[in-house]
CSV table of C-alpha atoms in Angstrom, one decimal:
chain,number,residue,atom,x,y,z
A,1,UNK,CA,-26.5,41.0,46.3
A,2,UNK,CA,-25.3,37.8,46.2
A,3,UNK,CA,-24.9,36.5,42.6
A,4,UNK,CA,-26.5,33.6,40.6
A,5,UNK,CA,-25.9,30.2,41.3
A,6,UNK,CA,-22.3,29.5,39.7
A,7,UNK,CA,-21.4,32.8,38.5
A,8,UNK,CA,-18.0,34.3,40.6
A,9,UNK,CA,-18.5,37.7,41.2
A,10,UNK,CA,-16.2,39.8,38.4
A,11,UNK,CA,-16.2,37.5,35.7
A,12,UNK,CA,-18.1,37.4,33.2
A,13,UNK,CA,-21.7,35.2,33.2
A,14,UNK,CA,-22.6,33.2,30.0
A,15,UNK,CA,-23.5,35.2,28.0
A,16,UNK,CA,-21.3,38.5,28.7
A,17,UNK,CA,-17.5,38.7,27.4
A,18,UNK,CA,-15.0,40.9,28.6
A,19,UNK,CA,-15.2,43.4,25.4
A,20,UNK,CA,-18.7,43.6,26.6
A,21,UNK,CA,-17.9,46.2,29.1
A,22,UNK,CA,-19.6,50.0,28.6
A,23,UNK,CA,-17.2,51.4,26.9
A,24,UNK,CA,-15.2,49.0,25.6
A,25,UNK,CA,-14.8,49.3,22.0
A,26,UNK,CA,-16.3,46.5,19.6
A,27,UNK,CA,-13.6,45.1,17.4
A,28,UNK,CA,-14.4,45.7,13.2
A,29,UNK,CA,-13.7,42.6,10.7
A,30,UNK,CA,-12.1,43.1,8.0
A,31,UNK,CA,-13.7,44.5,4.7
A,32,UNK,CA,-12.9,41.6,1.9
A,33,UNK,CA,-13.8,42.5,-1.8
A,34,UNK,CA,-15.5,39.3,-3.2
A,35,UNK,CA,-14.5,38.7,-7.0
A,36,UNK,CA,-16.4,41.0,-8.8
A,37,UNK,CA,-14.4,43.8,-7.6
A,38,UNK,CA,-11.6,42.2,-7.4
A,39,UNK,CA,-11.7,42.0,-11.7
A,40,UNK,CA,-12.9,45.3,-11.9
A,41,UNK,CA,-9.4,46.3,-10.1
A,42,UNK,CA,-7.9,44.1,-12.4
A,43,UNK,CA,-9.9,45.2,-15.0
A,44,UNK,CA,-9.4,49.0,-14.9
A,45,UNK,CA,-5.0,49.4,-13.4
A,46,UNK,CA,-5.4,51.8,-11.6
A,47,UNK,CA,-1.4,52.9,-11.4
A,48,UNK,CA,-1.7,53.4,-7.5
A,49,UNK,CA,-2.8,49.5,-7.1
A,50,UNK,CA,-0.3,47.2,-6.7
A,51,UNK,CA,-2.0,44.0,-6.4
A,52,UNK,CA,-4.2,44.9,-10.3
A,53,UNK,CA,-0.4,45.5,-12.0
A,54,UNK,CA,1.9,43.4,-11.5
A,55,UNK,CA,-1.1,40.6,-11.9
A,56,UNK,CA,-2.2,41.6,-15.2
A,57,UNK,CA,1.1,41.3,-17.4
A,58,UNK,CA,1.4,37.3,-14.8
A,59,UNK,CA,-1.4,36.9,-16.2
A,60,UNK,CA,-0.7,37.6,-19.3
A,61,UNK,CA,2.5,35.9,-19.9
A,62,UNK,CA,1.7,32.9,-17.9
A,63,UNK,CA,-2.0,31.9,-20.8
A,64,UNK,CA,1.1,32.3,-23.3
A,65,UNK,CA,3.6,30.3,-22.1
A,66,UNK,CA,0.6,27.3,-21.4
A,67,UNK,CA,-0.4,28.2,-25.3
A,68,UNK,CA,2.4,27.8,-26.2
A,69,UNK,CA,3.5,24.6,-24.7
A,70,UNK,CA,0.5,23.2,-25.4
A,71,UNK,CA,1.0,24.2,-28.9
A,72,UNK,CA,3.7,22.5,-29.4
A,73,UNK,CA,3.2,19.9,-27.4
A,74,UNK,CA,0.3,19.0,-30.0
A,75,UNK,CA,2.4,18.4,-33.3
A,76,UNK,CA,4.6,15.2,-32.1
A,77,UNK,CA,5.9,13.0,-30.0
A,78,UNK,CA,8.7,14.0,-29.8
A,79,UNK,CA,7.4,17.9,-28.9
A,80,UNK,CA,5.2,16.4,-26.4
A,81,UNK,CA,8.3,14.6,-24.7
A,82,UNK,CA,10.5,18.0,-24.4
A,83,UNK,CA,7.2,19.6,-22.9
A,84,UNK,CA,7.0,17.0,-20.2
A,85,UNK,CA,10.2,17.3,-19.6
A,86,UNK,CA,10.5,20.5,-19.3
A,87,UNK,CA,7.5,20.7,-16.8
A,88,UNK,CA,9.1,18.7,-15.1
A,89,UNK,CA,12.3,20.3,-14.5
A,90,UNK,CA,10.6,23.7,-13.9
A,91,UNK,CA,8.7,22.0,-11.0
A,92,UNK,CA,12.2,21.0,-9.6
A,93,UNK,CA,13.2,23.8,-10.1
A,94,UNK,CA,10.3,25.4,-8.2
A,95,UNK,CA,10.4,23.0,-5.4
A,96,UNK,CA,14.2,23.0,-4.7
A,97,UNK,CA,14.4,26.4,-4.8
A,98,UNK,CA,15.0,27.1,-1.1
A,99,UNK,CA,18.2,24.2,-1.3
A,100,UNK,CA,20.0,25.8,-3.6
A,101,UNK,CA,23.0,22.8,-2.9
A,102,UNK,CA,21.2,20.0,-3.8
A,103,UNK,CA,20.1,22.1,-7.4
A,104,UNK,CA,23.5,23.2,-8.2
A,105,UNK,CA,24.2,18.8,-7.7
A,106,UNK,CA,21.1,18.0,-9.7
A,107,UNK,CA,22.0,20.4,-12.4
A,108,UNK,CA,25.8,19.3,-13.0
A,109,UNK,CA,25.0,15.8,-12.9
A,110,UNK,CA,23.0,16.1,-15.8
A,111,UNK,CA,24.5,18.9,-17.5
A,112,UNK,CA,27.5,15.6,-17.1
A,113,UNK,CA,26.2,13.0,-17.8
A,114,UNK,CA,25.5,14.9,-21.0
A,115,UNK,CA,28.6,16.0,-22.0
A,116,UNK,CA,30.3,12.2,-21.4
A,117,UNK,CA,27.6,10.6,-23.5
A,118,UNK,CA,28.9,13.5,-25.6
A,119,UNK,CA,32.3,12.4,-25.9
A,120,UNK,CA,31.9,8.3,-25.6
A,121,UNK,CA,29.7,8.3,-29.1
A,122,UNK,CA,32.0,10.5,-30.6
A,123,UNK,CA,34.9,9.4,-29.2
A,124,UNK,CA,33.5,5.7,-31.1
A,125,UNK,CA,32.7,7.2,-34.3
A,126,UNK,CA,36.1,9.0,-34.8
A,127,UNK,CA,37.8,5.3,-34.1
A,128,UNK,CA,35.7,4.5,-36.8
A,129,UNK,CA,33.5,1.9,-34.7
A,130,UNK,CA,30.0,0.3,-35.8
A,131,UNK,CA,30.0,-1.3,-32.0
A,132,UNK,CA,27.2,0.6,-30.1
A,133,UNK,CA,27.9,-1.8,-27.2
A,134,UNK,CA,30.5,0.0,-26.8
A,135,UNK,CA,29.8,3.7,-26.6
A,136,UNK,CA,26.6,2.2,-23.8
A,137,UNK,CA,29.1,0.8,-21.9
A,138,UNK,CA,31.1,3.6,-21.6
A,139,UNK,CA,28.5,6.4,-21.6
A,140,UNK,CA,26.7,4.1,-18.7
A,141,UNK,CA,29.9,3.8,-17.1
A,142,UNK,CA,30.4,7.5,-16.8
A,143,UNK,CA,26.6,8.0,-16.1
A,144,UNK,CA,27.1,5.8,-12.8
A,145,UNK,CA,30.5,7.4,-11.6
A,146,UNK,CA,28.5,11.2,-11.6
A,147,UNK,CA,25.3,9.2,-9.3
A,148,UNK,CA,28.5,8.1,-7.5
A,149,UNK,CA,29.5,11.5,-7.2
A,150,UNK,CA,26.1,12.8,-5.7
A,151,UNK,CA,25.4,10.5,-3.6
A,152,UNK,CA,28.7,10.3,-2.3
A,153,UNK,CA,28.4,14.3,-1.3
A,154,UNK,CA,25.0,13.8,0.4
A,155,UNK,CA,25.8,10.4,2.8
A,156,UNK,CA,28.6,12.2,4.7
A,157,UNK,CA,26.6,13.3,7.9
A,158,UNK,CA,28.4,16.2,8.6
A,159,UNK,CA,30.2,17.8,5.7
A,160,UNK,CA,32.6,20.3,5.9
A,161,UNK,CA,32.0,22.6,2.9
A,162,UNK,CA,29.2,22.9,0.3
A,163,UNK,CA,28.2,19.7,-1.4
A,164,UNK,CA,26.8,21.5,-4.3
A,165,UNK,CA,31.1,22.4,-5.2
A,166,UNK,CA,32.1,18.5,-4.0
A,167,UNK,CA,29.8,17.4,-7.1
A,168,UNK,CA,30.5,19.8,-9.8
A,169,UNK,CA,34.5,19.2,-8.5
A,170,UNK,CA,34.3,15.8,-9.3
A,171,UNK,CA,32.1,15.9,-11.9
A,172,UNK,CA,34.6,17.7,-14.3
A,173,UNK,CA,36.8,15.5,-13.1
A,174,UNK,CA,34.9,13.1,-14.9
A,175,UNK,CA,33.6,15.5,-17.8
A,176,UNK,CA,37.7,16.1,-17.7
A,177,UNK,CA,38.1,11.8,-17.4
A,178,UNK,CA,35.6,11.3,-20.8
A,179,UNK,CA,37.8,13.5,-22.7
A,180,UNK,CA,40.8,11.5,-22.0
A,181,UNK,CA,38.2,8.0,-22.8
A,182,UNK,CA,38.1,9.6,-26.5
A,183,UNK,CA,42.0,8.5,-27.5
A,184,UNK,CA,42.2,5.8,-24.1
A,185,UNK,CA,39.2,4.0,-24.1
A,186,UNK,CA,40.7,1.6,-21.1
A,187,UNK,CA,41.4,4.8,-19.3
A,188,UNK,CA,38.9,7.0,-19.6
A,189,UNK,CA,36.3,5.6,-16.8
A,190,UNK,CA,39.8,4.3,-14.5
A,191,UNK,CA,40.5,8.3,-14.6
A,192,UNK,CA,37.0,9.3,-13.2
A,193,UNK,CA,36.7,6.6,-10.9
A,194,UNK,CA,40.0,8.3,-9.5
A,195,UNK,CA,39.2,11.0,-9.7
A,196,UNK,CA,35.6,11.3,-8.3
A,197,UNK,CA,37.0,8.9,-4.8
A,198,UNK,CA,40.3,11.7,-4.5
A,199,UNK,CA,37.5,14.4,-4.6
A,200,UNK,CA,35.0,12.7,-2.4
A,201,UNK,CA,38.2,11.9,0.4
A,202,UNK,CA,39.1,15.4,-0.3
A,203,UNK,CA,36.9,17.2,0.7
A,204,UNK,CA,34.8,14.6,3.2
A,205,UNK,CA,34.8,15.1,6.7
A,206,UNK,CA,38.0,12.6,7.1
A,207,UNK,CA,40.4,14.7,5.1
A,208,UNK,CA,38.9,17.5,7.5
A,209,UNK,CA,39.7,15.5,10.5
A,210,UNK,CA,42.8,14.3,9.0
A,211,UNK,CA,44.1,17.6,8.1
A,212,UNK,CA,43.3,18.4,11.9
A,213,UNK,CA,45.5,15.3,13.7
A,214,UNK,CA,48.3,17.0,10.8
A,215,UNK,CA,48.1,20.4,12.1
A,216,UNK,CA,47.5,19.5,15.9
A,217,UNK,CA,50.8,17.7,15.6
A,218,UNK,CA,53.2,20.2,13.2
A,219,UNK,CA,51.3,22.7,16.6
A,220,UNK,CA,53.2,20.0,19.3
A,221,UNK,CA,56.5,19.9,17.4
A,222,UNK,CA,56.9,23.9,16.3
A,223,UNK,CA,56.4,24.3,20.5
A,224,UNK,CA,59.0,21.7,21.5
A,225,UNK,CA,60.8,23.3,19.0
A,226,UNK,CA,60.3,26.5,20.1
A,227,UNK,CA,61.0,25.5,24.2
A,228,UNK,CA,64.0,23.7,23.7
A,229,UNK,CA,66.7,24.8,25.1
A,230,UNK,CA,69.8,23.4,22.6
A,231,UNK,CA,68.7,25.8,19.6
A,232,UNK,CA,69.7,28.4,22.1
């Protein structure tokens, strides 16, 4: 008996599939629970149902946090700005949760900007200076150096170490320089600039290359001394 035109023997026809053979198991679709059953599971709080047990505290604390932030933001303009800043910081931390080094560098830069601005203001007030321009110039100088450290750590293509650690080291030197600037205002920003430049040079790829070349040179000198017959 010849097969119909256009259908080869041994292959399923247009209206049949391979699973439609006699005795083949038919796939069972996964059961989907309707929304009202999920709500019932959430309210029932069965101890064996881990989904419902974990979700209820999250919902309660989430609603409490949202109401608290709304109450703080509606009190005053400064409260609204604070809540917006906290939301932005929280969103940034959530987005960068898998970029630990970048998150470490950004956090260190923000803290350094706060500390250097505070120390520069304290230094000016201790010297009984009423000029706000001097404070602003010193603070902006430290902030520019903090941004320089952050950008310098990520501008190197092949960084030999951890970039966030490099930013933290440069920021620590900046804070120390701001403390020096409290007593010597003319030396604060230059000391910070030299410190940041030194950290970026020591932690960068150029320093690694120089150290590798120096190691190779010392290795050659040692092999020459070991193979020199006059020493024996």
